[in-house]
Structures are given as C-alpha cells and as structure tokens.
Amino acid sequence: MSVKELAKELYPEDLFGYAEKLTEGELKVLKHLRQEMETRIRPVLIDSYEKALLPREEILGAFAAAKIMTHPDLFVGREGSWKAGELYNAFLYLEMARFDPSVATFYTVHGGLGYNTILIGGSPEQIERFGTPVRNFEAQTCFALTEPDHGSDIAGGLATTAERKGDVWVLNGEKRWIGGAKTADFIPVFARDVESKKIKCFMVKKGSPGLSVENVEHKIALRIVNNGHITLKDVEVHEDDRLVNINGYGDVAKIFVRTRADVAYIAMGTAAGAFNAALRLTTTREQFGRKLGGFQLVQEKLARMQANVQAAIAYSARIAEIQESGTEEMLNSSLAKLHNSLRMRETVALAREVCGGNGITYETEVARFFTDAEAIYTYEGTHEINAMIVARELTGIGAFI
Ligand SMILES: Cc1cc2nc3c(=O)[nH]c(=O)nc-3n(C[C@H](O)[C@H](O)[C@H](O)COP(=O)(O)OP(=O)(O)OC[C@H]3O[C@@H](n4cnc5c(N)ncnc54)[C@H](O)[C@@H]3O)c2cc1C
C-alpha cells in the first residue's frame, strides 16, 4: 500500500491529504497504535467512562506496544533526538483523540506537558534519568501547575512555596486538576522559591511523606482521566530532583508554546471523532424511509463538520511545520488552540444534534466527544486567555488585568 493510500485509509476526513506528508514508518506506527487501542482499550472504554475509572494498564500497554515515542521508524534522519517529528506528533493526537479524548488527554499530561517539562527544564543528566522511563512508558508523569485559587492567573498568583534547607527543598501548598496525578510515579510540581520569589519545578516522587492526592469527583467531562487535587505538607525534594533550567514563569511559558499546540491537535481529533461517529449513524439509520444522511438539512451539517475538521487539520499541519522549524511562538500556539477549540465545539454540537436521541447515549459515541470537548475548551489556556494573547499582538495592548 502506498503512503497516499495508507493516509487515506487511516484519515478519510483529511480530504486535502496533509497525512500524505507523513512517512510510511510514521503511518505504520499510527496504524499499529489504532489496533492496540481497539484491542486493549475499546472493550473497557464505555464502562470506564461511566464509572470514572482510569484503565491505566490498558492505555499504557497500548502506547508501549506501539512504541509511539521511541519506534526507530520515527527517528529516521533524526537519530539521537529525544522527540519524533512534529507532524507525526499532530497526527498522533488526531489518532488518539478521534478514538477517545480522555486517552489523548492522559497522553498529553504524560508525553506532552510532563515530558516537555523534563526536556526543557532538565539538565542532560535529568533528561536521561526522568525522560527515558517516560518515553518507554515504564514510569508515568504529569504536570502540576494549577492551584485551587489560581487558574488563569497562575503566572502571577502561584502560591505553592519551596524553601531551601541545605540540599533539600521543603514544599507546601495545593494543586488542582492535575491529570493522572494519583498514579504518577513522579509529579513535576511548580512552586515559588520563598527567597528569590521565582517559580521553580520539583520532581515529587509518588509516596513522598506529606504528599496526598485525591481525585476531583463528579466530573461531566474526561471522566476517564483522574484529575488530582494535590496537597503538599512539608514535602521534601532533594536539590538533584529540581529541574535546573526552570527559573521563572518565562521558562514555564516555553513549555506551553509547545504543549498548547498539542491541545490544538487534541481539539482537531475530538472534532474528527465526533464527525466520524455522526457520519456512521446518519449513513445507516433511516427515518421517513430513507437514510438520515440523505436529507438536505442533515447534509448541510455534515458538510459543515467536514469543513471544520479540515480547517483544524490545516491549522495543525502548519503549526507542526512551525514547531519543527524551531520558530514557534506563543501567538501561533494560542491562535491554533483558540481556532481548533471553536471548530471542535461547533462540530461536537452538530454531531450530537444529527444523531437525535442516539446522540446522548455512549453507544453512538458522540455523547463522549460532546462532553469531553468542554474540558478541552478550558484547559491549556481558556478561550478568553488565548484570545487575549492573540489580541495583545494585534493591538499592542495587554488586557489581562
Ligand atoms: C479537565 C481538566 C484538566 C486539567 N489538567 C490540568 C493539568 O494536568 N495540570 C494543570 O496544571 N492544570 C490542569 N488544568 C487546569 C486548567 O489549566 C485550568 O482549568 C485553566 O487554566 C483555567 O483555570 P480555572 O479553571 O481556574 O478558571 P478561572 O481562571 O477561574 O476562569 C474562569 C473563567 O473566567 C475567565 N477569565 C479568567 N480571567 C479572565 C480575564 N482576565 N479576562 C477575561 N476572562 C477571564 C476564563 O477564561 C474562564 O472562562 C485542567 C483543567 C481541566 C478542566
């Protein structure tokens, strides 16, 4: 099968053929991942969602089996690099999110936010020590920045403290919404140095005395992802486990420039998943003696969803090129997250709508995408925050405060 045929088979919603820019090796890894997710995760997906249970072993097992972060075919021409190509990264999120947004979100806190924190913040020794088990899925990580009283204003408001006592730092404070925190082997915790007032990052190990993690309960979205409420009471972290290259919010922003693009890709995949599910139902279910997809009003909505998905893919593919060239800026990532999230929100609503009553059951799938979209719209910079980042560039006026 040629690259073109394989790309078409995997992503029929990509009418403009951006997936054809992937290598054969990259497409094969994505296809393998799909098989692994179908075999391992699909059988437990709906039950896990309803019961708000994280099928951790199934998810990590699928990622590890397909070697999505380390397969040699991903590193042809980039041997020795810690990361695969950015276009592959965009399609990796498309692949996961069109399967299930919780799975993609679980991956982004581990292989996106957590891993990029290590790569950007760590010394070569720390990258080796923490990055290797993360990319092999032998250890799980996450990203602990948000606090109960500081979400959008975290840059200035971060209240968790770190006090140095000899070779040890003592951490106190709370973190909220931290994806995967309860099961993570090490949690990158951002805290303010009481002396310099600068934000630093500490790798807090699972089971550290003084660390407790409770799941945020009763969520309507991303029910599979365990979002943790973390309490740190005199938690000790050795200086060796402080990421040496994070010395202020500017360094945290460098992580977001990369990972905000990842969430733009997740929004693209969530829209694609809802669209595909709606297409399946409307081309099989009949009313008034003909397929739902044969009615003009339904067709207009299908076409609108297709246009949204294609626009999100186009945004993502260009952002991926920019990231790959090393010229990425917050403006681009914020614009892509804003755009793709808006297109996603419209698409999941249309998808739910054309499925009628079936659109609110998990069997038809669109219901999961519909509710999950709300969380994706909010995390990694809300719509308003990303809008103000973009508009600050346009007007030269910062409107945050
Ligand atoms: C499912 C989920 C997963 C998450 N995962 C993680 C994670 O793994 N790690 C982590 O660190 N964080 C995580 N977060 C936190 C996420 O990044 C925050 O929810 C987000 O930054 C918004 O903060 P907030 O929810 O406190 O909303 P708030 O800051 O309280 O904002 C509420 C509303 O007010 C608006 N608003 C705020 N300030 C302004 C302003 N100046 N002008 C105009 N409007 C404004 C916002 O846009 C929003 O609409 C997660 C959140 C969710 C929901």
Coordinates of C-alpha atoms and ligand atoms in Angstrom, one line a residue:
M1 CA 0.0 0.0 0.0
S2 CA 1.4 3.4 -0.9
V3 CA 1.8 6.3 1.6
K4 CA -1.1 8.0 -0.1
E5 CA -3.4 5.0 0.1
L6 CA -2.4 4.3 3.8
A7 CA -3.0 8.0 4.7
K8 CA -6.4 7.9 3.0
E9 CA -7.4 4.7 4.7
L10 CA -6.4 6.0 8.2
Y11 CA -7.8 9.5 7.9
P12 CA -10.6 9.8 5.3
E13 CA -11.7 13.1 6.9
D14 CA -8.4 14.7 5.8
L15 CA -9.7 15.5 2.3
F16 CA -6.8 17.8 1.5
G17 CA -4.3 15.0 2.2
Y18 CA -2.0 16.5 4.9
A19 CA -1.4 13.0 6.2
E20 CA 0.4 12.2 3.0
K21 CA 3.3 14.3 4.3
L22 CA 3.9 11.7 6.9
T23 CA 6.5 8.9 6.3
E24 CA 5.5 5.4 5.7
G25 CA 7.1 4.4 9.0
E26 CA 5.1 7.1 10.9
L27 CA 1.8 6.0 9.3
K28 CA 2.6 2.4 10.3
V29 CA 3.2 3.3 13.9
L30 CA -0.1 5.2 13.9
K31 CA -1.9 2.2 12.4
H32 CA -0.4 -0.1 15.0
L33 CA -1.5 2.3 17.8
R34 CA -5.0 2.2 16.4
Q35 CA -5.0 -1.6 16.5
E36 CA -3.6 -1.7 20.1
M37 CA -6.2 0.9 21.3
E38 CA -9.1 -1.1 19.6
T39 CA -7.9 -4.4 21.2
R40 CA -6.9 -3.2 24.6
I41 CA -8.9 -0.1 25.4
R42 CA -12.2 -0.3 23.3
P43 CA -13.6 -3.3 25.4
V44 CA -13.4 -1.3 28.6
L45 CA -14.0 2.2 27.3
I46 CA -17.6 2.9 27.9
D47 CA -17.6 1.2 31.3
S48 CA -14.5 3.1 32.4
Y49 CA -16.1 6.3 31.3
E50 CA -19.4 5.7 33.2
K51 CA -17.6 4.6 36.3
A52 CA -14.9 7.3 36.0
L53 CA -12.2 4.7 36.2
L54 CA -8.8 5.1 34.5
P55 CA -7.9 1.9 32.6
R56 CA -4.2 2.8 33.2
E57 CA -2.7 -0.6 32.3
E58 CA -4.7 -0.9 29.1
I59 CA -3.7 2.7 27.9
L60 CA -0.1 2.5 28.8
G61 CA 0.0 -1.0 27.4
A62 CA -1.3 0.2 24.0
F63 CA 1.2 3.1 23.9
A64 CA 4.1 0.9 24.9
A65 CA 3.2 -1.9 22.4
A66 CA 3.1 0.6 19.5
K67 CA 6.3 2.3 20.8
I68 CA 4.7 5.7 20.0
M69 CA 7.5 7.7 21.5
T70 CA 10.5 5.5 20.6
H71 CA 9.9 3.4 17.5
P72 CA 13.1 3.5 15.3
D73 CA 11.0 4.4 12.2
L74 CA 10.1 7.7 13.9
F75 CA 13.7 8.7 14.2
V76 CA 15.0 8.1 10.6
G77 CA 17.1 11.2 9.9
R78 CA 16.7 12.5 13.5
E79 CA 18.7 9.8 15.3
G80 CA 19.7 10.7 18.8
S81 CA 16.8 13.2 19.1
W82 CA 14.5 13.0 22.2
K83 CA 11.4 13.7 20.1
A84 CA 9.8 12.3 16.9
G85 CA 8.7 14.7 14.1
E86 CA 6.1 17.3 14.9
L87 CA 3.7 16.4 12.1
Y88 CA 3.7 12.9 13.4
N89 CA 3.0 14.4 16.9
A90 CA 0.0 16.2 15.4
F91 CA -1.4 13.1 13.8
L92 CA -0.6 11.1 17.0
Y93 CA -3.0 13.3 18.8
L94 CA -5.5 13.1 16.0
E95 CA -5.3 9.3 16.2
M96 CA -5.8 9.2 19.9
A97 CA -8.5 12.0 20.3
R98 CA -10.7 10.6 17.4
F99 CA -10.6 7.3 19.4
D100 CA -11.2 9.0 22.7
P101 CA -10.4 12.5 24.1
S102 CA -9.6 11.1 27.6
V103 CA -6.9 8.8 26.2
A104 CA -5.4 11.8 24.3
T105 CA -5.5 14.0 27.4
F106 CA -3.9 11.3 29.5
Y107 CA -1.1 11.1 27.0
T108 CA -0.7 14.9 26.8
V109 CA -0.1 15.3 30.5
H110 CA 2.5 12.4 30.3
G111 CA 4.1 12.6 26.9
G112 CA 3.3 16.3 26.2
L113 CA 3.3 18.5 29.3
G114 CA 5.3 16.2 31.6
Y115 CA 7.9 15.1 29.0
N116 CA 8.4 18.6 27.6
T117 CA 8.9 19.9 31.2
I118 CA 11.7 17.4 31.6
L119 CA 13.2 18.2 28.2
I120 CA 13.1 22.0 28.6
G121 CA 13.8 22.1 32.3
G122 CA 16.2 19.3 32.9
S123 CA 20.0 19.1 32.7
P124 CA 21.3 16.3 30.4
E125 CA 21.6 14.0 33.4
Q126 CA 18.0 14.8 34.5
I127 CA 16.7 14.4 31.0
E128 CA 18.3 10.9 30.8
R129 CA 17.1 9.9 34.3
F130 CA 13.5 11.1 34.1
G131 CA 12.9 11.3 30.3
T132 CA 14.0 7.7 29.5
P133 CA 11.4 5.8 31.6
V134 CA 8.7 8.3 30.5
R135 CA 9.2 7.8 26.8
N136 CA 9.3 4.0 27.3
F137 CA 6.1 4.1 29.4
E138 CA 7.9 2.4 32.3
A139 CA 7.1 5.4 34.6
Q140 CA 4.1 7.8 34.5
T141 CA 4.5 11.5 34.9
C142 CA 2.2 14.6 34.7
F143 CA 2.2 18.4 35.2
A144 CA 1.2 20.2 38.4
L145 CA 0.9 23.9 37.9
T146 CA -2.8 25.0 38.5
E147 CA -4.0 25.6 42.1
P148 CA -7.4 25.7 43.7
D149 CA -7.3 29.6 43.9
H150 CA -5.2 30.2 40.8
G151 CA -6.1 29.0 37.3
S152 CA -5.9 31.7 34.6
D153 CA -3.8 34.0 36.8
I154 CA -1.3 31.3 37.8
A155 CA 1.7 33.2 36.3
G156 CA 1.5 35.9 39.0
G157 CA -0.7 34.1 41.5
L158 CA 1.2 30.8 42.1
A159 CA 1.1 30.3 45.8
T160 CA 2.8 26.9 46.5
T161 CA 6.1 27.6 48.3
A162 CA 9.5 26.0 48.2
E163 CA 12.0 26.7 50.9
R164 CA 15.6 25.6 50.6
K165 CA 17.2 23.9 53.7
G166 CA 20.7 22.7 52.8
D167 CA 20.4 20.3 49.9
V168 CA 16.7 19.8 50.4
W169 CA 13.7 21.9 49.4
V170 CA 10.5 21.9 51.5
L171 CA 7.3 22.3 49.6
N172 CA 3.9 23.5 50.9
G173 CA 0.7 24.2 49.0
E174 CA -2.1 22.7 46.9
K175 CA -2.5 21.9 43.2
R176 CA -5.8 21.2 41.5
W177 CA -7.0 19.5 38.2
I178 CA -3.7 17.6 37.8
G179 CA -4.3 14.9 35.2
G180 CA -3.0 11.5 36.1
A181 CA -1.6 12.7 39.4
K182 CA -2.9 9.9 41.6
T183 CA -1.0 7.2 39.7
A184 CA 2.0 9.2 38.5
D185 CA 5.5 7.9 39.6
F186 CA 6.9 11.4 39.7
I187 CA 5.0 14.7 39.6
P188 CA 6.6 17.9 38.3
V189 CA 5.4 20.5 40.9
F190 CA 5.8 24.2 40.2
A191 CA 6.4 26.2 43.4
R192 CA 7.7 29.7 44.3
D193 CA 11.1 29.9 45.9
V194 CA 10.4 31.9 49.1
E195 CA 13.8 33.6 48.9
S196 CA 14.0 34.6 45.2
K197 CA 10.2 34.6 44.6
K198 CA 10.9 32.8 41.3
I199 CA 8.9 29.8 40.1
K200 CA 10.9 26.5 40.1
C201 CA 10.0 22.9 39.3
F202 CA 10.5 19.9 41.6
M203 CA 10.1 16.3 40.7
V204 CA 8.0 14.9 43.6
K205 CA 8.1 11.2 43.9
K206 CA 5.0 9.0 44.4
G207 CA 4.5 8.2 48.1
S208 CA 6.7 11.1 49.4
P209 CA 5.9 11.8 53.0
G210 CA 3.4 14.8 53.2
L211 CA 2.1 14.3 49.7
S212 CA -1.6 13.4 49.2
V213 CA -3.7 13.2 46.1
E214 CA -7.5 13.0 45.9
N215 CA -9.3 12.7 42.7
V216 CA -11.7 15.5 41.6
E217 CA -15.0 13.7 41.7
H218 CA -18.3 14.1 39.8
K219 CA -16.9 15.5 36.5
I220 CA -19.1 15.7 33.4
A221 CA -16.1 15.6 31.0
L222 CA -12.9 13.5 30.6
R223 CA -14.3 11.1 33.2
I224 CA -11.6 8.5 32.4
V225 CA -8.8 10.9 33.3
N226 CA -8.2 11.1 37.0
N227 CA -7.7 14.8 37.8
G228 CA -5.9 15.1 41.1
H229 CA -6.3 17.6 43.9
I230 CA -2.8 17.5 45.5
T231 CA -1.9 18.6 49.0
L232 CA 1.8 19.2 49.9
K233 CA 2.6 19.4 53.5
D234 CA 6.4 19.8 54.2
V235 CA 7.2 17.6 51.3
E236 CA 11.0 17.2 50.8
V237 CA 12.7 17.2 47.4
H238 CA 16.4 16.9 47.0
E239 CA 18.2 19.6 45.0
D240 CA 19.2 16.9 42.5
D241 CA 15.5 16.5 41.7
R242 CA 14.8 20.2 41.0
L243 CA 14.8 20.8 37.2
V244 CA 17.7 23.2 36.9
N245 CA 16.5 25.1 33.8
I246 CA 13.2 26.3 35.2
N247 CA 13.9 29.6 37.0
G248 CA 10.8 31.8 36.4
Y249 CA 7.4 31.8 34.7
G250 CA 9.1 32.6 31.4
D251 CA 10.5 29.1 31.4
V252 CA 7.1 27.6 32.1
A253 CA 5.8 29.6 29.1
K254 CA 8.4 27.9 26.9
I255 CA 6.7 24.6 27.8
F256 CA 3.3 26.0 26.9
V257 CA 4.4 27.2 23.5
R258 CA 5.0 23.6 22.6
T259 CA 2.1 21.9 24.5
R260 CA -0.6 24.4 23.7
A261 CA -0.1 23.2 20.1
D262 CA -0.7 19.6 21.4
V263 CA -4.1 20.7 22.8
A264 CA -4.9 22.3 19.4
Y265 CA -4.2 18.9 17.9
I266 CA -6.5 17.2 20.6
A267 CA -9.3 19.6 19.7
M268 CA -8.8 18.6 16.0
G269 CA -9.0 14.9 16.9
T270 CA -12.1 15.4 19.1
A271 CA -13.9 17.1 16.3
A272 CA -12.9 14.4 13.9
G273 CA -14.1 11.7 16.3
A274 CA -17.5 13.3 16.7
F275 CA -17.8 13.9 13.0
N276 CA -16.9 10.3 12.1
A277 CA -19.4 8.9 14.6
A278 CA -22.1 11.2 13.3
L279 CA -21.3 10.2 9.7
R280 CA -21.6 6.5 10.7
L281 CA -25.0 6.9 12.3
T282 CA -26.5 9.2 9.6
T283 CA -25.5 6.9 6.8
T284 CA -27.0 3.8 8.4
R285 CA -30.1 4.9 10.3
E286 CA -33.3 5.5 8.4
Q287 CA -36.3 7.8 9.0
F288 CA -39.2 8.6 6.7
G289 CA -38.0 5.6 4.6
R290 CA -34.5 7.0 3.8
K291 CA -31.1 7.4 5.4
L292 CA -30.8 10.4 7.7
G293 CA -27.8 11.5 5.6
G294 CA -30.0 11.8 2.6
F295 CA -31.8 14.8 3.9
Q296 CA -30.6 18.2 2.8
L297 CA -30.6 19.7 6.3
V298 CA -28.5 16.8 7.7
Q299 CA -26.2 17.1 4.7
E300 CA -25.5 20.8 5.4
K301 CA -24.5 19.9 8.9
L302 CA -22.2 17.0 7.7
A303 CA -20.6 19.4 5.3
R304 CA -20.1 22.0 8.0
M305 CA -18.5 19.4 10.3
Q306 CA -16.2 18.2 7.5
A307 CA -15.1 21.8 6.8
N308 CA -14.4 22.4 10.5
V309 CA -12.3 19.2 10.8
Q310 CA -10.4 20.0 7.6
A311 CA -9.7 23.6 8.8
A312 CA -8.4 22.2 12.1
I313 CA -6.2 19.8 10.3
A314 CA -4.8 22.6 8.1
Y315 CA -4.1 24.8 11.2
S316 CA -2.4 21.8 12.9
A317 CA -0.3 20.8 10.0
R318 CA 1.1 24.4 9.6
I319 CA 1.7 24.7 13.4
A320 CA 3.5 21.4 13.3
E321 CA 5.8 22.8 10.5
I322 CA 6.5 25.9 12.5
Q323 CA 7.3 23.9 15.6
E324 CA 9.5 21.6 13.6
S325 CA 11.5 24.6 12.3
G326 CA 12.1 25.8 15.8
T327 CA 10.5 29.2 15.2
E328 CA 7.4 28.6 17.4
E329 CA 5.8 31.4 19.3
M330 CA 3.0 31.6 21.8
L331 CA 0.9 33.6 19.3
N332 CA 0.8 30.7 16.9
S333 CA 0.0 28.1 19.6
S334 CA -2.6 30.2 21.2
L335 CA -4.2 31.0 17.8
A336 CA -4.3 27.3 16.9
K337 CA -5.8 26.3 20.2
L338 CA -8.4 29.0 20.0
H339 CA -9.4 28.2 16.4
N340 CA -9.4 24.4 16.7
S341 CA -11.4 24.6 20.0
L342 CA -14.0 26.8 18.5
R343 CA -14.4 24.5 15.5
M344 CA -14.4 21.5 17.8
R345 CA -17.2 22.9 20.0
E346 CA -19.4 23.6 17.0
T347 CA -18.6 20.2 15.5
V348 CA -19.5 18.1 18.6
A349 CA -22.7 20.0 19.0
L350 CA -23.7 19.4 15.3
A351 CA -22.7 15.8 15.6
R352 CA -24.8 15.3 18.7
E353 CA -27.7 17.1 17.0
V354 CA -27.8 15.0 13.8
C355 CA -27.8 11.8 15.9
G356 CA -31.0 12.8 17.8
G357 CA -31.7 10.7 20.9
N358 CA -28.9 8.3 20.0
G359 CA -26.6 11.3 20.3
I360 CA -27.0 11.2 24.1
T361 CA -26.0 7.6 24.6
Y362 CA -22.4 6.4 24.8
E363 CA -23.0 3.6 22.3
T364 CA -23.2 6.2 19.4
E365 CA -20.0 7.7 20.7
V366 CA -20.8 11.4 20.0
A367 CA -22.0 11.9 23.6
R368 CA -18.5 11.3 24.9
F369 CA -16.9 13.7 22.5
F370 CA -19.6 16.3 23.2
T371 CA -19.0 16.4 27.0
D372 CA -15.2 16.0 26.7
A373 CA -15.0 19.0 24.4
E374 CA -15.9 21.2 27.3
A375 CA -12.8 20.4 29.2
I376 CA -10.6 20.7 26.2
Y377 CA -12.1 24.1 25.5
T378 CA -10.9 25.1 29.0
Y379 CA -7.5 23.5 29.8
E380 CA -4.2 24.8 28.4
G381 CA -5.4 28.4 28.4
T382 CA -9.1 29.1 28.2
H383 CA -10.7 30.6 25.1
E384 CA -10.6 34.0 26.7
I385 CA -6.9 33.8 27.8
N386 CA -5.8 32.6 24.3
A387 CA -8.0 35.3 22.7
M388 CA -6.2 38.0 24.8
I389 CA -2.8 36.6 23.9
V390 CA -3.6 36.8 20.2
A391 CA -5.3 40.3 20.6
R392 CA -2.3 41.6 22.6
E393 CA -0.2 41.0 19.5
L394 CA -2.8 42.7 17.3
T395 CA -3.3 45.8 19.4
G396 CA -0.1 46.1 21.4
I397 CA -2.4 46.3 24.5
G398 CA -2.4 43.7 27.2
A399 CA -5.9 43.2 28.6
F400 CA -5.4 40.6 31.3
I401 CA -5.7 42.9 34.3
Ligands
LIG1 C1 -10.2 18.5 32.7 C2 -9.1 19.5 33.1 C3 -7.8 19.0 33.1 C4 -6.7 19.9 33.6 N1 -5.5 19.4 33.7 C5 -4.5 20.1 34.2 C6 -3.2 19.6 34.5 O1 -2.9 18.4 34.2 N2 -2.3 20.4 35.1 C7 -2.5 21.7 35.4 O2 -1.6 22.3 35.9 N3 -3.8 22.2 35.2 C8 -4.7 21.5 34.6 N4 -6.0 22.0 34.4 C9 -6.3 23.4 34.8 C10 -6.6 24.3 33.7 O3 -5.4 24.7 33.0 C11 -7.4 25.5 34.2 O4 -8.7 25.0 34.5 C12 -7.4 26.7 33.4 O5 -6.2 27.3 33.4 C13 -8.5 27.7 33.8 O6 -8.4 28.0 35.1 P1 -9.7 27.9 36.1 O7 -10.4 26.6 35.7 O8 -9.3 28.1 37.5 O9 -10.7 29.0 35.5 P2 -10.7 30.5 36.0 O10 -9.3 31.1 35.9 O11 -11.4 30.6 37.3 O12 -11.5 31.2 34.9 C14 -13.0 31.1 34.8 C15 -13.4 31.9 33.6 O13 -13.0 33.2 33.7 C16 -12.3 33.6 32.5 N5 -11.3 34.6 32.9 C17 -10.3 34.5 33.8 N6 -9.5 35.6 33.8 C18 -10.0 36.4 32.8 C19 -9.6 37.7 32.4 N7 -8.6 38.4 32.8 N8 -10.4 38.2 31.4 C20 -11.4 37.5 30.8 N9 -11.8 36.3 31.2 C21 -11.1 35.8 32.2 C22 -11.7 32.3 32.0 O14 -11.4 32.4 30.6 C23 -12.8 31.3 32.3 O15 -13.8 31.4 31.3 C24 -7.0 21.2 33.9 C25 -8.4 21.7 33.9 C26 -9.4 20.8 33.5 C27 -10.8 21.3 33.5

